């Protein structure tokens, strides 16, 4: 600490660059090693038969765990540093006075780039609605935010390539815009808890990202990586574990028979299964990867992922503070229906 | 000095409270540290990203957990 104070600013800047290059090199090395180390380790050291199901399962689990953690750390760090230039306060200012329609589109887009954690969902909702942002526009923002975040984009890109990623982003934004617009049209303001509309915004809004030094932004990135990994590792291990079991042990035609491209109800079933499940993009993607390997259509899988990531029980419990049950039910219904719609659209486009 | 930590009780809110208390101790400042968990009250301060730190009615921090050293500077500035 004292050392940094004594150093001249110029030398400090170079130290930062050197640390960045070092961290980048270590990341690339770790990613490479992860691709090479498991086969010799599992076959020679543990003596597993490379043709066995156990080997396939264990290799998938080890390789994917390290890979996802590395990708997640990199993406979360870069995204947090970039996002520190954006804030909910600025987003609200941009949305203030927008009409429905264009407002929904803008809100969905801003939902992707604005820093947001589900623990802020309620204060953000109150802050938006009390400042006069229309209900439907606010909901577009709240739907897009968990659905299409940069972590999902980064992971999809590295696991499935740009075509699937673009489709997912397009579909997620469509769901957020359409569902928000429909909910706005339904005139549901009477089912917003009254205290929200009565809240007076007295304090002067503080932009969390304003005037930070680059060191503070980097510290925020590192802090966010730690906090996210600490929060989601159980979901990550469960998701990768299920993926590994499916990868190694599921009969080849099990999933295709029930939810394959020939099945008319596949997307519907996937969404109905996904809504009560709670995970995040990092936890669900290894499962999606394994199911894709089993031959399930991409549209069905992306709809499943959206249902898991976009609608979750903990988030609904939080939103219950500001939305009355009828509005909450309509919210879930409209979002789920939109996801089913884009799922079928995907399957039609991709085949 | 009147210090309020805004947040619904998430991990970051507790981290901010701990760091704030440490900074106050370091400065030898006597202060009432109060947790504000009511959403309407939090929003009333104009804070949308939790956690938030309010000192004598002014929002000093929102949406992040600064280091104890940075908090020490902020609190020294606010108290002096």
Short mmCIF file of C-alpha atoms in Angstrom, two decimals:
data_model
loop_
_atom_site.label_atom_id
_atom_site.label_comp_id
_atom_site.label_asym_id
_atom_site.label_seq_id
_atom_site.Cartn_x
_atom_site.Cartn_y
_atom_site.Cartn_z
CA UNK A 1 0.00 0.00 0.00
CA UNK A 2 2.62 2.54 1.09
CA UNK A 3 4.83 1.45 -1.78
CA UNK A 4 2.25 2.47 -4.37
CA UNK A 5 2.01 5.88 -2.78
CA UNK A 6 5.76 6.45 -3.03
CA UNK A 7 6.03 5.36 -6.64
CA UNK A 8 5.70 7.96 -9.35
CA UNK A 9 2.47 7.76 -11.39
CA UNK A 10 4.37 6.86 -14.57
CA UNK A 11 6.06 3.83 -13.06
CA UNK A 12 2.79 2.81 -11.51
CA UNK A 13 1.11 2.78 -14.91
CA UNK A 14 3.85 0.49 -16.26
CA UNK A 15 3.44 -1.82 -13.29
CA UNK A 16 -0.25 -2.08 -14.14
CA UNK A 17 0.49 -2.91 -17.78
CA UNK A 18 3.06 -5.56 -16.72
CA UNK A 19 0.58 -7.11 -14.29
CA UNK A 20 -2.06 -7.18 -17.03
CA UNK A 21 0.28 -8.87 -19.54
CA UNK A 22 1.36 -11.38 -16.87
CA UNK A 23 -2.23 -12.22 -15.94
CA UNK A 24 -3.15 -12.60 -19.62
CA UNK A 25 -0.23 -14.96 -20.28
CA UNK A 26 -1.08 -17.02 -17.19
CA UNK A 27 -4.69 -17.27 -18.38
CA UNK A 28 -3.72 -18.47 -21.88
CA UNK A 29 -1.25 -20.99 -20.40
CA UNK A 30 -3.86 -22.36 -18.00
CA UNK A 31 -6.43 -22.66 -20.81
CA UNK A 32 -3.93 -24.57 -22.99
CA UNK A 33 -2.82 -26.87 -20.17
CA UNK A 34 -6.45 -27.68 -19.39
CA UNK A 35 -6.88 -29.00 -22.94
CA UNK A 36 -3.85 -31.30 -22.67
CA UNK A 37 -3.55 -32.47 -19.11
CA UNK A 38 -6.68 -34.55 -18.44
CA UNK A 39 -6.19 -37.38 -20.94
CA UNK A 40 -2.72 -38.46 -19.72
CA UNK A 41 -3.68 -37.78 -16.11
CA UNK A 42 -6.83 -39.91 -16.21
CA UNK A 43 -5.49 -42.76 -18.34
CA UNK A 44 -1.91 -43.13 -17.05
CA UNK A 45 -2.11 -41.87 -13.50
CA UNK A 46 -5.61 -43.07 -12.57
CA UNK A 47 -5.59 -45.96 -15.03
CA UNK A 48 -9.01 -45.30 -16.59
CA UNK A 49 -9.83 -46.96 -19.90
CA UNK A 50 -10.12 -44.17 -22.51
CA UNK A 51 -12.98 -46.02 -24.22
CA UNK A 52 -15.03 -46.35 -21.02
CA UNK A 53 -18.06 -44.29 -20.01
CA UNK A 54 -16.46 -43.45 -16.68
CA UNK A 55 -13.48 -41.91 -18.46
CA UNK A 56 -15.75 -39.82 -20.71
CA UNK A 57 -17.78 -38.61 -17.73
CA UNK A 58 -14.80 -37.73 -15.55
CA UNK A 59 -12.92 -36.06 -18.42
CA UNK A 60 -15.96 -33.94 -19.36
CA UNK A 61 -16.40 -32.88 -15.72
CA UNK A 62 -12.75 -31.95 -15.07
CA UNK A 63 -12.15 -30.30 -18.44
CA UNK A 64 -15.41 -28.33 -18.45
CA UNK A 65 -15.09 -27.18 -14.83
CA UNK A 66 -11.68 -25.63 -15.42
CA UNK A 67 -12.66 -24.27 -18.83
CA UNK A 68 -15.88 -22.63 -17.62
CA UNK A 69 -14.20 -21.15 -14.54
CA UNK A 70 -11.40 -19.69 -16.68
CA UNK A 71 -13.83 -18.28 -19.26
CA UNK A 72 -16.10 -16.94 -16.56
CA UNK A 73 -13.25 -15.19 -14.73
CA UNK A 74 -12.03 -13.53 -17.93
CA UNK A 75 -15.48 -12.48 -19.14
CA UNK A 76 -16.69 -11.19 -15.78
CA UNK A 77 -13.50 -9.22 -15.25
CA UNK A 78 -13.50 -7.55 -18.68
CA UNK A 79 -17.24 -6.92 -18.57
CA UNK A 80 -17.19 -5.41 -15.07
CA UNK A 81 -14.38 -3.01 -15.99
CA UNK A 82 -16.21 -1.96 -19.18
CA UNK A 83 -19.57 -1.75 -17.41
CA UNK A 84 -18.17 0.50 -14.71
CA UNK A 85 -18.53 3.28 -17.29
CA UNK A 86 -22.27 2.61 -17.46
CA UNK A 87 -24.78 2.79 -14.61
CA UNK A 88 -28.42 2.27 -13.71
CA UNK A 89 -28.66 6.01 -13.08
CA UNK A 90 -27.55 6.82 -16.62
CA UNK A 91 -29.85 4.16 -18.06
CA UNK A 92 -32.79 5.62 -16.17
CA UNK A 93 -31.97 9.08 -17.48
CA UNK A 94 -31.90 7.66 -21.02
CA UNK A 95 -35.25 5.93 -20.52
CA UNK A 96 -37.01 8.82 -18.82
CA UNK A 97 -39.79 10.23 -20.95
CA UNK A 98 -39.56 7.52 -23.62
CA UNK A 99 -42.78 6.21 -25.01
CA UNK A 100 -43.67 2.56 -25.18
CA UNK A 101 -42.42 0.81 -28.27
CA UNK A 102 -39.16 2.63 -28.86
CA UNK A 103 -38.75 2.72 -25.08
CA UNK A 104 -39.06 -1.06 -24.85
CA UNK A 105 -36.39 -1.56 -27.52
CA UNK A 106 -34.02 0.87 -25.83
CA UNK A 107 -34.70 -0.66 -22.40
CA UNK A 108 -33.92 -4.18 -23.66
CA UNK A 109 -30.68 -2.98 -25.24
CA UNK A 110 -29.65 -1.09 -22.12
CA UNK A 111 -30.52 -4.16 -20.05
CA UNK A 112 -27.61 -5.92 -21.74
CA UNK A 113 -24.94 -3.29 -21.00
CA UNK A 114 -26.04 -1.84 -17.65
CA UNK A 115 -24.35 -3.27 -14.55
CA UNK A 116 -27.04 -5.02 -12.63
CA UNK A 117 -27.32 -7.67 -9.97
CA UNK A 118 -30.54 -9.39 -9.02
CA UNK A 119 -30.16 -8.03 -5.47
CA UNK A 120 -30.71 -4.56 -6.98
CA UNK A 121 -33.84 -5.58 -8.89
CA UNK A 122 -36.23 -4.08 -6.36
CA UNK A 123 -34.52 -0.71 -5.75
CA UNK A 124 -34.02 -0.41 -9.51
CA UNK A 125 -37.69 -1.15 -10.17
CA UNK A 126 -38.79 1.45 -7.63
CA UNK A 127 -36.23 3.95 -8.92
CA UNK A 128 -37.41 3.52 -12.51
CA UNK A 129 -41.16 3.53 -11.90
CA UNK A 130 -41.07 6.33 -9.32
CA UNK A 131 -39.05 8.43 -11.79
CA UNK A 132 -41.78 8.00 -14.39
CA UNK A 133 -40.36 5.28 -16.64
CA UNK A 134 -43.43 3.37 -17.94
CA UNK A 135 -44.10 -0.02 -16.31
CA UNK A 136 -43.76 -2.01 -19.55
CA UNK A 137 -40.45 -0.30 -20.39
CA UNK A 138 -39.13 -1.03 -16.89
CA UNK A 139 -40.14 -4.68 -17.27
CA UNK A 140 -38.38 -4.89 -20.66
CA UNK A 141 -35.22 -3.81 -18.85
CA UNK A 142 -35.70 -6.31 -16.03
CA UNK A 143 -36.36 -9.18 -18.47
CA UNK A 144 -33.39 -8.45 -20.73
CA UNK A 145 -30.92 -7.93 -17.92
CA UNK A 146 -30.50 -11.52 -16.70
CA UNK A 147 -31.48 -13.09 -20.04
CA UNK A 148 -28.96 -11.43 -22.35
CA UNK A 149 -25.94 -10.57 -20.26
CA UNK A 150 -22.36 -10.51 -21.42
CA UNK A 151 -21.51 -13.65 -19.48
CA UNK A 152 -24.10 -15.58 -21.48
CA UNK A 153 -22.86 -13.97 -24.71
CA UNK A 154 -19.19 -14.69 -23.98
CA UNK A 155 -19.80 -18.30 -22.98
CA UNK A 156 -22.13 -19.02 -25.91
CA UNK A 157 -19.56 -17.53 -28.27
CA UNK A 158 -16.74 -19.72 -26.98
CA UNK A 159 -18.84 -22.90 -26.79
CA UNK A 160 -21.12 -22.67 -29.84
CA UNK A 161 -19.77 -19.97 -32.15
CA UNK A 162 -21.17 -16.67 -33.38
CA UNK A 163 -24.22 -17.98 -35.26
CA UNK A 164 -25.89 -19.49 -32.20
CA UNK A 165 -24.80 -16.49 -30.12
CA UNK A 166 -26.40 -13.99 -32.50
CA UNK A 167 -29.60 -16.01 -32.55
CA UNK A 168 -29.67 -16.15 -28.76
CA UNK A 169 -29.07 -12.42 -28.39
CA UNK A 170 -31.67 -11.61 -31.04
CA UNK A 171 -34.19 -13.93 -29.43
CA UNK A 172 -33.51 -12.68 -25.90
CA UNK A 173 -33.96 -9.07 -26.96
CA UNK A 174 -37.14 -9.99 -28.85
CA UNK A 175 -38.56 -11.70 -25.77
CA UNK A 176 -37.74 -8.68 -23.60
CA UNK A 177 -39.21 -6.16 -26.08
CA UNK A 178 -42.36 -8.14 -26.89
CA UNK A 179 -43.11 -9.24 -23.33
CA UNK A 180 -42.47 -5.73 -21.95
CA UNK A 181 -44.62 -4.15 -24.64
CA UNK A 182 -47.50 -6.59 -24.09
CA UNK A 183 -47.31 -6.14 -20.31
CA UNK A 184 -47.33 -2.36 -20.78
CA UNK A 185 -50.40 -2.54 -23.03
CA UNK A 186 -52.30 -4.59 -20.48
CA UNK A 187 -52.41 -1.56 -18.13
CA UNK A 188 -51.40 -3.45 -15.02
CA UNK A 189 -50.34 -0.46 -12.92
CA UNK A 190 -53.08 -1.20 -10.39
CA UNK A 191 -51.20 -4.39 -9.50
CA UNK A 192 -48.01 -2.59 -8.60
CA UNK A 193 -47.64 -2.29 -4.82
CA UNK A 194 -48.91 1.21 -3.96
CA UNK A 195 -45.81 2.23 -2.00
CA UNK A 196 -43.76 2.13 -5.22
CA UNK A 197 -45.77 4.91 -6.81
CA UNK A 198 -45.80 6.87 -3.56
CA UNK A 199 -42.03 6.70 -3.11
CA UNK A 200 -40.48 10.11 -3.34
CA UNK A 201 -36.99 10.27 -4.73
CA UNK A 202 -35.39 12.83 -2.45
CA UNK A 203 -31.71 12.05 -2.57
CA UNK A 204 -29.48 13.26 -5.32
CA UNK A 205 -28.71 10.26 -7.55
CA UNK A 206 -25.08 9.17 -7.34
CA UNK A 207 -23.51 7.61 -10.40
CA UNK A 208 -21.57 4.62 -9.00
CA UNK A 209 -19.07 4.62 -11.86
CA UNK A 210 -18.35 8.33 -12.09
CA UNK A 211 -14.84 9.59 -11.44
CA UNK A 212 -13.23 6.24 -10.66
CA UNK A 213 -9.56 5.71 -11.44
CA UNK A 214 -8.52 2.84 -13.70
CA UNK A 215 -7.07 1.09 -10.62
CA UNK A 216 -10.45 1.26 -8.89
CA UNK A 217 -12.19 -0.13 -11.97
CA UNK A 218 -9.70 -3.02 -12.11
CA UNK A 219 -10.21 -3.66 -8.39
CA UNK A 220 -13.98 -3.73 -9.03
CA UNK A 221 -13.43 -6.31 -11.79
CA UNK A 222 -11.34 -8.57 -9.55
CA UNK A 223 -13.83 -8.18 -6.71
CA UNK A 224 -16.72 -9.10 -9.00
CA UNK A 225 -14.92 -12.24 -10.27
CA UNK A 226 -14.43 -13.42 -6.68
CA UNK A 227 -17.98 -12.57 -5.67
CA UNK A 228 -19.57 -14.27 -8.71
CA UNK A 229 -17.49 -17.43 -8.42
CA UNK A 230 -18.26 -17.65 -4.72
CA UNK A 231 -21.96 -17.23 -5.41
CA UNK A 232 -22.43 -19.57 -8.36
CA UNK A 233 -19.99 -22.44 -7.86
CA UNK A 234 -22.68 -24.84 -6.58
CA UNK A 235 -24.80 -24.19 -9.70
CA UNK A 236 -21.72 -24.57 -11.85
CA UNK A 237 -20.77 -27.96 -10.36
CA UNK A 238 -24.35 -29.28 -10.54
CA UNK A 239 -24.71 -28.13 -14.16
CA UNK A 240 -21.38 -29.58 -15.25
CA UNK A 241 -22.02 -32.75 -13.25
CA UNK A 242 -25.38 -33.32 -14.98
CA UNK A 243 -23.76 -32.50 -18.31
CA UNK A 244 -20.98 -35.02 -17.63
CA UNK A 245 -23.45 -37.77 -16.65
CA UNK A 246 -25.54 -37.16 -19.77
CA UNK A 247 -22.40 -37.01 -21.89
CA UNK A 248 -21.15 -40.36 -20.59
CA UNK A 249 -24.20 -42.39 -19.66
CA UNK A 250 -27.45 -41.26 -21.31
CA UNK A 251 -28.77 -43.69 -23.94
CA UNK A 252 -28.22 -42.10 -27.32
CA UNK A 253 -31.88 -41.73 -28.22
CA UNK A 254 -33.33 -40.91 -24.77
CA UNK A 255 -33.67 -37.16 -25.20
CA UNK A 256 -34.20 -37.16 -28.94
CA UNK A 257 -37.19 -39.45 -28.52
CA UNK A 258 -38.95 -37.01 -26.16
CA UNK A 259 -37.71 -33.61 -27.31
CA UNK A 260 -36.07 -34.16 -30.69
CA UNK A 261 -36.73 -32.11 -33.80
CA UNK A 262 -39.56 -34.49 -34.70
CA UNK A 263 -41.36 -33.69 -31.45
CA UNK A 264 -44.04 -31.00 -31.67
CA UNK A 265 -44.09 -30.42 -27.93
CA UNK A 266 -40.30 -30.35 -27.41
CA UNK A 267 -39.96 -26.58 -26.91
CA UNK A 268 -43.02 -26.41 -24.69
CA UNK A 269 -41.73 -29.20 -22.46
CA UNK A 270 -38.25 -27.61 -22.33
CA UNK A 271 -39.69 -24.26 -21.19
CA UNK A 272 -42.04 -25.84 -18.64
CA UNK A 273 -39.07 -27.77 -17.22
CA UNK A 274 -36.83 -24.71 -17.29
CA UNK A 275 -39.04 -22.15 -15.53
CA UNK A 276 -38.94 -23.74 -12.05
CA UNK A 277 -35.24 -24.57 -12.39
CA UNK A 278 -32.91 -21.89 -11.16
CA UNK A 279 -29.40 -21.44 -12.42
CA UNK A 280 -27.37 -18.99 -14.45
CA UNK A 281 -25.78 -18.98 -17.88
CA UNK A 282 -22.53 -20.50 -16.60
CA UNK A 283 -24.32 -23.28 -14.74
CA UNK A 284 -26.72 -24.21 -17.51
CA UNK A 285 -24.44 -24.08 -20.57
CA UNK A 286 -22.46 -27.28 -19.81
CA UNK A 287 -25.81 -29.05 -19.64
CA UNK A 288 -26.90 -27.46 -22.92
CA UNK A 289 -23.57 -28.53 -24.44
CA UNK A 290 -24.07 -32.15 -23.38
CA UNK A 291 -27.71 -32.24 -24.56
CA UNK A 292 -26.67 -30.74 -27.90
CA UNK A 293 -24.17 -33.58 -28.18
CA UNK A 294 -27.13 -35.94 -27.68
CA UNK A 295 -28.75 -34.51 -30.79
CA UNK A 296 -31.36 -32.15 -29.34
CA UNK A 297 -32.29 -29.22 -31.60
CA UNK A 298 -30.64 -25.89 -30.77
CA UNK A 299 -33.93 -23.95 -30.65
CA UNK A 300 -35.28 -26.23 -27.97
CA UNK A 301 -32.06 -25.96 -25.98
CA UNK A 302 -31.86 -22.17 -26.19
CA UNK A 303 -35.50 -21.90 -25.11
CA UNK A 304 -34.66 -24.17 -22.17
CA UNK A 305 -31.69 -21.99 -21.28
CA UNK A 306 -33.79 -18.79 -21.50
CA UNK A 307 -36.46 -20.27 -19.26
CA UNK A 308 -33.87 -21.26 -16.66
CA UNK A 309 -31.90 -18.00 -16.76
CA UNK A 310 -34.69 -15.52 -17.41
CA UNK A 311 -37.33 -16.68 -14.97
CA UNK A 312 -36.28 -17.83 -11.55
CA UNK A 313 -38.03 -18.35 -8.24
CA UNK A 314 -35.61 -16.20 -6.18
CA UNK A 315 -36.07 -13.30 -8.59
CA UNK A 316 -39.86 -13.68 -8.48
CA UNK A 317 -39.75 -13.69 -4.67
CA UNK A 318 -37.85 -10.40 -4.84
CA UNK A 319 -40.23 -8.91 -7.40
CA UNK A 320 -43.17 -9.92 -5.21
CA UNK A 321 -42.16 -7.00 -2.96
CA UNK A 322 -43.21 -4.56 -5.67
CA UNK A 323 -45.64 -6.54 -7.84
CA UNK A 324 -48.91 -8.05 -6.64
CA UNK A 325 -49.51 -11.77 -7.40
CA UNK A 326 -51.78 -11.25 -10.43
CA UNK A 327 -49.15 -9.08 -12.15
CA UNK A 328 -46.43 -11.55 -11.21
CA UNK A 329 -48.46 -14.40 -12.75
CA UNK A 330 -49.10 -12.44 -15.95
CA UNK A 331 -45.41 -11.53 -16.05
CA UNK A 332 -44.33 -15.19 -15.88
CA UNK A 333 -46.98 -16.21 -18.42
CA UNK A 334 -46.10 -13.56 -21.01
CA UNK A 335 -42.33 -14.13 -20.70
CA UNK A 336 -42.69 -17.93 -20.87
CA UNK A 337 -45.01 -17.68 -23.90
CA UNK A 338 -42.51 -15.40 -25.67
CA UNK A 339 -39.71 -17.89 -24.99
CA UNK A 340 -41.78 -20.76 -26.37
CA UNK A 341 -42.43 -18.65 -29.47
CA UNK A 342 -38.78 -17.92 -30.20
CA UNK A 343 -37.90 -21.56 -29.48
CA UNK A 344 -40.16 -22.76 -32.28
CA UNK A 345 -38.93 -19.95 -34.52
CA UNK A 346 -35.33 -21.03 -33.89
CA UNK A 347 -36.02 -24.64 -34.71
CA UNK A 348 -37.71 -23.54 -37.93
CA UNK A 349 -34.80 -21.25 -38.89
CA UNK A 350 -32.00 -23.65 -37.95
CA UNK A 351 -33.26 -26.74 -39.77
CA UNK B 1 -21.70 11.47 12.48
CA UNK B 2 -24.70 9.59 11.16
CA UNK B 3 -23.78 6.63 8.95
CA UNK B 4 -26.28 4.47 7.09
CA UNK B 5 -25.60 1.34 5.06
CA UNK B 6 -28.27 0.85 2.39
CA UNK B 7 -28.92 -2.68 1.23
CA UNK B 8 -31.31 -5.59 1.61
CA UNK B 9 -28.73 -7.72 3.44
CA UNK B 10 -26.77 -9.13 0.53
CA UNK B 11 -23.15 -10.22 0.80
CA UNK B 12 -21.82 -6.93 -0.56
CA UNK B 13 -23.90 -4.96 1.94
CA UNK B 14 -22.28 -6.81 4.83
CA UNK B 15 -18.86 -6.32 3.25
CA UNK B 16 -19.50 -2.58 2.99
CA UNK B 17 -20.64 -2.42 6.59
CA UNK B 18 -17.53 -4.23 7.80
CA UNK B 19 -15.21 -2.01 5.76
CA UNK B 20 -17.03 1.12 6.93
CA UNK B 21 -16.75 0.14 10.59
CA UNK B 22 -13.06 -0.63 10.10
CA UNK B 23 -12.53 2.78 8.48
CA UNK B 24 -14.41 4.54 11.30
CA UNK B 25 -12.35 2.70 13.91
CA UNK B 26 -9.15 3.64 12.09
CA UNK B 27 -10.16 7.29 12.12
CA UNK B 28 -11.27 7.11 15.75
CA UNK B 29 -14.63 8.58 14.77
CA UNK B 30 -17.70 7.91 16.85
CA UNK B 31 -20.64 7.22 14.62
CA UNK B 32 -24.02 5.54 14.64
CA UNK B 33 -23.93 2.88 11.94
CA UNK B 34 -27.42 1.95 10.91
CA UNK B 35 -28.51 -0.62 8.35
CA UNK B 36 -31.35 0.46 6.08
CA UNK B 37 -32.99 -2.60 4.56
CA UNK B 38 -36.37 -1.18 3.59
CA UNK B 39 -36.60 -0.95 -0.19
CA UNK B 40 -38.73 2.18 -0.24
CA UNK B 41 -36.27 3.93 2.08
CA UNK B 42 -33.30 2.83 -0.05
CA UNK B 43 -34.97 4.08 -3.21
CA UNK B 44 -35.90 7.27 -1.37
CA UNK B 45 -32.19 8.13 -1.13
CA UNK B 46 -32.01 7.91 -4.93
CA UNK B 47 -29.93 4.74 -4.72
CA UNK B 48 -30.69 2.02 -7.26
CA UNK B 49 -27.53 -0.07 -7.07
CA UNK B 50 -26.91 -1.56 -3.66
CA UNK B 51 -24.98 -1.42 -1.45
CA UNK B 52 -25.02 2.27 -0.66
CA UNK B 53 -23.32 4.39 1.97
CA UNK B 54 -25.03 7.50 3.32
CA UNK B 55 -23.23 9.87 5.68
CA UNK B 56 -25.17 12.69 7.31
CA UNK B 57 -27.88 12.38 4.68
CA UNK B 58 -25.50 12.46 1.69
CA UNK B 59 -24.98 9.44 -0.57
CA UNK B 60 -21.23 8.82 -0.80
CA UNK B 61 -21.10 5.38 -2.39
CA UNK B 62 -23.55 3.33 -4.41
CA UNK B 63 -23.23 0.03 -6.25
CA UNK B 64 -19.76 -1.01 -5.11
CA UNK B 65 -17.65 -1.87 -2.08
CA UNK B 66 -14.67 0.48 -1.88
CA UNK B 67 -11.52 -0.57 -0.01
CA UNK B 68 -11.18 0.39 3.64
CA UNK B 69 -8.50 2.87 2.61
CA UNK B 70 -10.81 4.65 0.16
CA UNK B 71 -13.59 4.65 2.74
CA UNK B 72 -11.22 6.18 5.26
CA UNK B 73 -10.57 9.07 2.87
CA UNK B 74 -14.27 9.49 2.11
CA UNK B 75 -15.29 9.44 5.76
CA UNK B 76 -12.46 11.76 6.79
CA UNK B 77 -13.63 14.20 4.11
CA UNK B 78 -17.24 13.94 5.22
CA UNK B 79 -16.46 14.27 8.94
CA UNK B 80 -13.91 17.06 8.70
#
